[in-house]
Amino acid sequence: MTRIDLTGLDVRPSQVWGGVRIVPLVRAEPVPDLRLRREVYGGFGAVDLPDRTTYTSYLPHGLVADWSGTDVGTGAESAAYGTRLGGEEPPACVPVRRIHRMAKRRQGERRLRFLPLHLALEGYLALHFGGPSVVWDDWSREALRHGLSPRAEAAYAGWAVPGLAEALRVFEPHPGQCGMFLYVADTLAAAFVVPHPDDYRLLHPTLVEDLFGELVHQYAYYGGPVPEFTARIRDGAGGIRTLADLRAAAREQERSWAVAHDELMARDLLETSYAFERVYRAGPFDLYRFLPPFQRGGREQHIGELITDRKGRAVYLKTFRLSENQIRKGHLLRRLAACDWHLGRTAEALGTSYAEVVRRVRGAGLGGLLDAHGVAQRLRETQES
């Protein structure tokens, strides 16, 4: 598996509020035997990882995947508990909740608790986290001993993205809606898919507590209103004579919109080849997180997590749009690791100079891991030669 498979989900015409556009995704039939519900945390959390490191972030909630076959609808009222639809700030002082593992099966139950988006972000932060594997003179003892620790990334909660909370409040779920593509200033901000329409109705408000990157916040802040979807049916050559003709023409407009959306607006997300890492097997379903190829060139790139069925089709999906700086950092880390963290060979692989690689390492926030004396000596030797 290298791509996201949304087979079984159909696109419907978008809803627009200012600069925010939501494109509904509907299923003809809900996914059998899998339901999602929410566990409310509402505070800062520290997650203990298998490598004895800790992931710390604001954790508004977790998701529980249930494949026991029982109906969780009657007991899922907690999915909407504590949701904030306005600009309400979290309390100034909140307890830190310690959580064991990003994904953990409930003992004796066919349920898996995982942390949405944080599962994917931790995978991005752990990218080549171990740091230099060879004792090169360019790297400090701290980098060789502890790797790239600590690594941090900043993100905005949904209620801090201008216009998003109001848009989510006024949008109405489409019949059979099990997901959506979220656009800000007509650039893809996130994708969200769940197995069942009831799950979507309960989890739709929680999107204001999801994490969004700096780029999405900037587009929402500076972007203007976007045009609404409008169907234009022309009575060319006397083609519309009955209500059936009008219905067929309207459906053709919907199909045209769906094709244009998949081939233009969501193309980068759907056509990118990802590196998938399976986190857990839950009965007939598999939980993955994925990373993009970190290719330079201006194309949007996303990280995320998904649950697939036996055929590899996505039954749950949540994505996070990376900024250009985050893409550059991932690209640089992969190049460094491929060259055994040798800055000279990395410069050759990138087709640039040693000084430029040092500049990029510092620009990625990793300058503190370099040995200042070793780098300065190498730069002097390069200038003298």
PDB file of N, CA, C and O in Angstrom, residues 48-100:
ATOM      1  N   ASP A  48       3.909   8.374  27.122  1.00  0.00           N
ATOM      2  CA  ASP A  48       5.125   7.574  27.253  1.00  0.00           C
ATOM      3  C   ASP A  48       5.298   6.724  26.001  1.00  0.00           C
ATOM      4  O   ASP A  48       4.399   5.970  25.608  1.00  0.00           O
ATOM      5  N   LEU A  49       6.463   6.835  25.347  1.00  0.00           N
ATOM      6  CA  LEU A  49       6.742   6.132  24.107  1.00  0.00           C
ATOM      7  C   LEU A  49       7.642   4.933  24.357  1.00  0.00           C
ATOM      8  O   LEU A  49       8.364   4.888  25.363  1.00  0.00           O
ATOM      9  N   PRO A  50       7.620   3.948  23.452  1.00  0.00           N
ATOM     10  CA  PRO A  50       8.414   2.731  23.673  1.00  0.00           C
ATOM     11  C   PRO A  50       9.920   2.966  23.778  1.00  0.00           C
ATOM     12  O   PRO A  50      10.627   2.177  24.411  1.00  0.00           O
ATOM     13  N   ASP A  51      10.429   4.050  23.152  1.00  0.00           N
ATOM     14  CA  ASP A  51      11.872   4.298  23.196  1.00  0.00           C
ATOM     15  C   ASP A  51      12.291   5.112  24.414  1.00  0.00           C
ATOM     16  O   ASP A  51      13.354   5.720  24.431  1.00  0.00           O
ATOM     17  N   ARG A  52      11.421   5.158  25.422  1.00  0.00           N
ATOM     18  CA  ARG A  52      11.683   5.841  26.691  1.00  0.00           C
ATOM     19  C   ARG A  52      11.745   7.365  26.546  1.00  0.00           C
ATOM     20  O   ARG A  52      12.317   8.041  27.388  1.00  0.00           O
ATOM     21  N   THR A  53      11.177   7.878  25.473  1.00  0.00           N
ATOM     22  CA  THR A  53      11.006   9.316  25.333  1.00  0.00           C
ATOM     23  C   THR A  53       9.560   9.668  25.630  1.00  0.00           C
ATOM     24  O   THR A  53       8.715   8.788  25.838  1.00  0.00           O
ATOM     25  N   THR A  54       9.271  10.955  25.653  1.00  0.00           N
ATOM     26  CA  THR A  54       7.925  11.416  25.991  1.00  0.00           C
ATOM     27  C   THR A  54       7.445  12.423  24.958  1.00  0.00           C
ATOM     28  O   THR A  54       8.200  13.317  24.560  1.00  0.00           O
ATOM     29  N   TYR A  55       6.200  12.267  24.520  1.00  0.00           N
ATOM     30  CA  TYR A  55       5.544  13.216  23.614  1.00  0.00           C
ATOM     31  C   TYR A  55       4.590  14.047  24.457  1.00  0.00           C
ATOM     32  O   TYR A  55       3.723  13.509  25.150  1.00  0.00           O
ATOM     33  N   THR A  56       4.750  15.369  24.398  1.00  0.00           N
ATOM     34  CA  THR A  56       3.926  16.263  25.206  1.00  0.00           C
ATOM     35  C   THR A  56       3.183  17.236  24.304  1.00  0.00           C
ATOM     36  O   THR A  56       3.774  17.851  23.417  1.00  0.00           O
ATOM     37  N   SER A  57       1.880  17.380  24.533  1.00  0.00           N
ATOM     38  CA  SER A  57       1.075  18.284  23.717  1.00  0.00           C
ATOM     39  C   SER A  57      -0.255  18.530  24.421  1.00  0.00           C
ATOM     40  O   SER A  57      -0.566  17.893  25.444  1.00  0.00           O
ATOM     41  N   TYR A  58      -1.046  19.447  23.851  1.00  0.00           N
ATOM     42  CA  TYR A  58      -2.417  19.625  24.308  1.00  0.00           C
ATOM     43  C   TYR A  58      -3.260  18.510  23.698  1.00  0.00           C
ATOM     44  O   TYR A  58      -3.308  18.350  22.475  1.00  0.00           O
ATOM     45  N   LEU A  59      -3.910  17.718  24.523  1.00  0.00           N
ATOM     46  CA  LEU A  59      -4.689  16.562  24.070  1.00  0.00           C
ATOM     47  C   LEU A  59      -6.153  16.761  24.446  1.00  0.00           C
ATOM     48  O   LEU A  59      -6.565  16.436  25.568  1.00  0.00           O
ATOM     49  N   PRO A  60      -6.960  17.301  23.541  1.00  0.00           N
ATOM     50  CA  PRO A  60      -8.364  17.526  23.881  1.00  0.00           C
ATOM     51  C   PRO A  60      -9.165  16.243  24.008  1.00  0.00           C
ATOM     52  O   PRO A  60     -10.118  16.167  24.779  1.00  0.00           O
ATOM     53  N   HIS A  61      -8.793  15.218  23.242  1.00  0.00           N
ATOM     54  CA  HIS A  61      -9.571  13.983  23.267  1.00  0.00           C
ATOM     55  C   HIS A  61      -8.789  12.860  22.591  1.00  0.00           C
ATOM     56  O   HIS A  61      -7.815  13.094  21.885  1.00  0.00           O
ATOM     57  N   GLY A  62      -9.241  11.655  22.832  1.00  0.00           N
ATOM     58  CA  GLY A  62      -8.766  10.488  22.110  1.00  0.00           C
ATOM     59  C   GLY A  62      -9.936   9.845  21.403  1.00  0.00           C
ATOM     60  O   GLY A  62     -11.103  10.167  21.669  1.00  0.00           O
ATOM     61  N   LEU A  63      -9.650   8.932  20.486  1.00  0.00           N
ATOM     62  CA  LEU A  63     -10.684   8.178  19.793  1.00  0.00           C
ATOM     63  C   LEU A  63     -10.576   6.716  20.174  1.00  0.00           C
ATOM     64  O   LEU A  63      -9.474   6.189  20.348  1.00  0.00           O
ATOM     65  N   VAL A  64     -11.719   6.073  20.296  1.00  0.00           N
ATOM     66  CA  VAL A  64     -11.779   4.650  20.597  1.00  0.00           C
ATOM     67  C   VAL A  64     -12.423   3.945  19.414  1.00  0.00           C
ATOM     68  O   VAL A  64     -13.576   4.231  19.067  1.00  0.00           O
ATOM     69  N   ALA A  65     -11.662   3.059  18.773  1.00  0.00           N
ATOM     70  CA  ALA A  65     -12.186   2.249  17.674  1.00  0.00           C
ATOM     71  C   ALA A  65     -12.746   0.955  18.256  1.00  0.00           C
ATOM     72  O   ALA A  65     -12.049   0.244  18.981  1.00  0.00           O
ATOM     73  N   ASP A  66     -14.005   0.661  17.927  1.00  0.00           N
ATOM     74  CA  ASP A  66     -14.705  -0.508  18.469  1.00  0.00           C
ATOM     75  C   ASP A  66     -15.078  -1.421  17.311  1.00  0.00           C
ATOM     76  O   ASP A  66     -15.853  -1.037  16.439  1.00  0.00           O
ATOM     77  N   TRP A  67     -14.505  -2.633  17.275  1.00  0.00           N
ATOM     78  CA  TRP A  67     -14.846  -3.591  16.227  1.00  0.00           C
ATOM     79  C   TRP A  67     -15.529  -4.825  16.822  1.00  0.00           C
ATOM     80  O   TRP A  67     -15.491  -5.918  16.271  1.00  0.00           O
ATOM     81  N   SER A  68     -16.201  -4.626  17.965  1.00  0.00           N
ATOM     82  CA  SER A  68     -16.867  -5.739  18.634  1.00  0.00           C
ATOM     83  C   SER A  68     -18.193  -6.092  17.985  1.00  0.00           C
ATOM     84  O   SER A  68     -18.775  -7.132  18.288  1.00  0.00           O
ATOM     85  N   GLY A  69     -18.704  -5.199  17.103  1.00  0.00           N
ATOM     86  CA  GLY A  69     -19.982  -5.462  16.457  1.00  0.00           C
ATOM     87  C   GLY A  69     -21.173  -4.957  17.233  1.00  0.00           C
ATOM     88  O   GLY A  69     -22.310  -5.058  16.766  1.00  0.00           O
ATOM     89  N   THR A  70     -20.955  -4.393  18.423  1.00  0.00           N
ATOM     90  CA  THR A  70     -22.056  -3.853  19.206  1.00  0.00           C
ATOM     91  C   THR A  70     -22.339  -2.432  18.776  1.00  0.00           C
ATOM     92  O   THR A  70     -21.475  -1.718  18.266  1.00  0.00           O
ATOM     93  N   ASP A  71     -23.561  -1.989  18.985  1.00  0.00           N
ATOM     94  CA  ASP A  71     -23.967  -0.636  18.607  1.00  0.00           C
ATOM     95  C   ASP A  71     -23.517   0.333  19.687  1.00  0.00           C
ATOM     96  O   ASP A  71     -23.992   0.267  20.820  1.00  0.00           O
ATOM     97  N   VAL A  72     -22.584   1.212  19.343  1.00  0.00           N
ATOM     98  CA  VAL A  72     -22.080   2.176  20.326  1.00  0.00           C
ATOM     99  C   VAL A  72     -22.834   3.489  20.260  1.00  0.00           C
ATOM    100  O   VAL A  72     -22.530   4.431  20.964  1.00  0.00           O
ATOM    101  N   GLY A  73     -23.839   3.574  19.421  1.00  0.00           N
ATOM    102  CA  GLY A  73     -24.536   4.846  19.248  1.00  0.00           C
ATOM    103  C   GLY A  73     -25.218   5.330  20.501  1.00  0.00           C
ATOM    104  O   GLY A  73     -25.246   6.506  20.811  1.00  0.00           O
ATOM    105  N   THR A  74     -25.801   4.374  21.279  1.00  0.00           N
ATOM    106  CA  THR A  74     -26.542   4.804  22.449  1.00  0.00           C
ATOM    107  C   THR A  74     -25.633   5.269  23.573  1.00  0.00           C
ATOM    108  O   THR A  74     -26.051   6.032  24.431  1.00  0.00           O
ATOM    109  N   GLY A  75     -24.377   4.815  23.550  1.00  0.00           N
ATOM    110  CA  GLY A  75     -23.473   5.197  24.630  1.00  0.00           C
ATOM    111  C   GLY A  75     -22.432   6.198  24.211  1.00  0.00           C
ATOM    112  O   GLY A  75     -21.438   6.367  24.887  1.00  0.00           O
ATOM    113  N   ALA A  76     -22.645   6.860  23.072  1.00  0.00           N
ATOM    114  CA  ALA A  76     -21.602   7.733  22.524  1.00  0.00           C
ATOM    115  C   ALA A  76     -21.885   9.208  22.736  1.00  0.00           C
ATOM    116  O   ALA A  76     -21.330  10.048  22.069  1.00  0.00           O
ATOM    117  N   GLU A  77     -22.795   9.528  23.701  1.00  0.00           N
ATOM    118  CA  GLU A  77     -23.081  10.944  23.919  1.00  0.00           C
ATOM    119  C   GLU A  77     -21.829  11.709  24.318  1.00  0.00           C
ATOM    120  O   GLU A  77     -21.716  12.900  24.066  1.00  0.00           O
ATOM    121  N   SER A  78     -20.869  11.008  24.938  1.00  0.00           N
ATOM    122  CA  SER A  78     -19.649  11.680  25.373  1.00  0.00           C
ATOM    123  C   SER A  78     -18.823  12.185  24.206  1.00  0.00           C
ATOM    124  O   SER A  78     -17.920  12.971  24.390  1.00  0.00           O
ATOM    125  N   ALA A  79     -19.138  11.750  22.976  1.00  0.00           N
ATOM    126  CA  ALA A  79     -18.375  12.216  21.822  1.00  0.00           C
ATOM    127  C   ALA A  79     -18.535  13.700  21.617  1.00  0.00           C
ATOM    128  O   ALA A  79     -17.667  14.358  21.067  1.00  0.00           O
ATOM    129  N   ALA A  80     -19.663  14.280  22.061  1.00  0.00           N
ATOM    130  CA  ALA A  80     -19.872  15.703  21.881  1.00  0.00           C
ATOM    131  C   ALA A  80     -19.638  16.487  23.169  1.00  0.00           C
ATOM    132  O   ALA A  80     -19.741  17.701  23.183  1.00  0.00           O
ATOM    133  N   TYR A  81     -19.332  15.795  24.242  1.00  0.00           N
ATOM    134  CA  TYR A  81     -19.165  16.464  25.527  1.00  0.00           C
ATOM    135  C   TYR A  81     -17.932  17.345  25.529  1.00  0.00           C
ATOM    136  O   TYR A  81     -16.854  16.951  25.106  1.00  0.00           O
ATOM    137  N   GLY A  82     -18.092  18.569  25.993  1.00  0.00           N
ATOM    138  CA  GLY A  82     -16.947  19.448  26.152  1.00  0.00           C
ATOM    139  C   GLY A  82     -16.486  20.126  24.883  1.00  0.00           C
ATOM    140  O   GLY A  82     -15.458  20.790  24.886  1.00  0.00           O
ATOM    141  N   THR A  83     -17.209  19.984  23.784  1.00  0.00           N
ATOM    142  CA  THR A  83     -16.783  20.593  22.529  1.00  0.00           C
ATOM    143  C   THR A  83     -16.922  22.111  22.593  1.00  0.00           C
ATOM    144  O   THR A  83     -17.903  22.624  23.104  1.00  0.00           O
ATOM    145  N   ARG A  84     -15.918  22.804  22.047  1.00  0.00           N
ATOM    146  CA  ARG A  84     -15.959  24.264  21.989  1.00  0.00           C
ATOM    147  C   ARG A  84     -16.140  24.691  20.541  1.00  0.00           C
ATOM    148  O   ARG A  84     -15.353  24.315  19.680  1.00  0.00           O
ATOM    149  N   LEU A  85     -17.191  25.474  20.270  1.00  0.00           N
ATOM    150  CA  LEU A  85     -17.441  25.941  18.910  1.00  0.00           C
ATOM    151  C   LEU A  85     -17.059  27.403  18.742  1.00  0.00           C
ATOM    152  O   LEU A  85     -17.093  27.926  17.643  1.00  0.00           O
ATOM    153  N   GLY A  86     -16.711  28.081  19.800  1.00  0.00           N
ATOM    154  CA  GLY A  86     -16.303  29.464  19.687  1.00  0.00           C
ATOM    155  C   GLY A  86     -14.821  29.618  19.927  1.00  0.00           C
ATOM    156  O   GLY A  86     -14.048  28.691  19.811  1.00  0.00           O
ATOM    157  N   GLY A  87     -14.418  30.829  20.288  1.00  0.00           N
ATOM    158  CA  GLY A  87     -13.010  31.087  20.543  1.00  0.00           C
ATOM    159  C   GLY A  87     -12.628  30.890  21.985  1.00  0.00           C
ATOM    160  O   GLY A  87     -11.714  31.521  22.490  1.00  0.00           O
ATOM    161  N   GLU A  88     -13.357  30.010  22.668  1.00  0.00           N
ATOM    162  CA  GLU A  88     -13.121  29.798  24.084  1.00  0.00           C
ATOM    163  C   GLU A  88     -11.723  29.243  24.321  1.00  0.00           C
ATOM    164  O   GLU A  88     -11.313  28.274  23.694  1.00  0.00           O
ATOM    165  N   GLU A  89     -11.000  29.856  25.207  1.00  0.00           N
ATOM    166  CA  GLU A  89      -9.629  29.446  25.496  1.00  0.00           C
ATOM    167  C   GLU A  89      -9.614  28.314  26.512  1.00  0.00           C
ATOM    168  O   GLU A  89     -10.486  28.225  27.375  1.00  0.00           O
ATOM    169  N   PRO A  90      -8.645  27.404  26.436  1.00  0.00           N
ATOM    170  CA  PRO A  90      -8.503  26.402  27.491  1.00  0.00           C
ATOM    171  C   PRO A  90      -8.099  27.078  28.792  1.00  0.00           C
ATOM    172  O   PRO A  90      -7.584  28.205  28.786  1.00  0.00           O
ATOM    173  N   PRO A  91      -8.349  26.464  29.924  1.00  0.00           N
ATOM    174  CA  PRO A  91      -7.982  27.101  31.196  1.00  0.00           C
ATOM    175  C   PRO A  91      -6.490  27.373  31.267  1.00  0.00           C
ATOM    176  O   PRO A  91      -5.679  26.674  30.666  1.00  0.00           O
ATOM    177  N   ALA A  92      -6.144  28.423  32.020  1.00  0.00           N
ATOM    178  CA  ALA A  92      -4.747  28.840  32.098  1.00  0.00           C
ATOM    179  C   ALA A  92      -3.878  27.765  32.732  1.00  0.00           C
ATOM    180  O   ALA A  92      -2.728  27.575  32.346  1.00  0.00           O
ATOM    181  N   CYS A  93      -4.404  27.070  33.719  1.00  0.00           N
ATOM    182  CA  CYS A  93      -3.640  26.021  34.386  1.00  0.00           C
ATOM    183  C   CYS A  93      -4.433  24.720  34.318  1.00  0.00           C
ATOM    184  O   CYS A  93      -5.566  24.668  34.806  1.00  0.00           O
ATOM    185  N   VAL A  94      -3.868  23.722  33.700  1.00  0.00           N
ATOM    186  CA  VAL A  94      -4.555  22.445  33.581  1.00  0.00           C
ATOM    187  C   VAL A  94      -3.603  21.346  34.003  1.00  0.00           C
ATOM    188  O   VAL A  94      -2.389  21.458  33.855  1.00  0.00           O
ATOM    189  N   PRO A  95      -4.136  20.260  34.550  1.00  0.00           N
ATOM    190  CA  PRO A  95      -3.252  19.155  34.943  1.00  0.00           C
ATOM    191  C   PRO A  95      -2.705  18.446  33.713  1.00  0.00           C
ATOM    192  O   PRO A  95      -3.313  18.440  32.652  1.00  0.00           O
ATOM    193  N   VAL A  96      -1.530  17.860  33.872  1.00  0.00           N
ATOM    194  CA  VAL A  96      -0.915  17.094  32.788  1.00  0.00           C
ATOM    195  C   VAL A  96      -1.325  15.635  32.955  1.00  0.00           C
ATOM    196  O   VAL A  96      -1.042  15.011  33.975  1.00  0.00           O
ATOM    197  N   ARG A  97      -2.002  15.111  31.952  1.00  0.00           N
ATOM    198  CA  ARG A  97      -2.471  13.730  31.995  1.00  0.00           C
ATOM    199  C   ARG A  97      -1.411  12.825  31.370  1.00  0.00           C
ATOM    200  O   ARG A  97      -0.987  13.047  30.246  1.00  0.00           O
ATOM    201  N   ARG A  98      -0.992  11.808  32.096  1.00  0.00           N
ATOM    202  CA  ARG A  98      -0.011  10.863  31.576  1.00  0.00           C
ATOM    203  C   ARG A  98      -0.748   9.719  30.888  1.00  0.00           C
ATOM    204  O   ARG A  98      -1.648   9.108  31.451  1.00  0.00           O
ATOM    205  N   ILE A  99      -0.340   9.454  29.640  1.00  0.00           N
ATOM    206  CA  ILE A  99      -0.991   8.434  28.825  1.00  0.00           C
ATOM    207  C   ILE A  99       0.056   7.435  28.378  1.00  0.00           C
ATOM    208  O   ILE A  99       1.159   7.802  27.960  1.00  0.00           O
ATOM    209  N   HIS A 100      -0.292   6.164  28.468  1.00  0.00           N
ATOM    210  CA  HIS A 100       0.640   5.099  28.091  1.00  0.00           C
ATOM    211  C   HIS A 100       0.390   4.710  26.646  1.00  0.00           C
ATOM    212  O   HIS A 100      -0.656   4.175  26.311  1.00  0.00           O
TER     213      HIS A 100
END
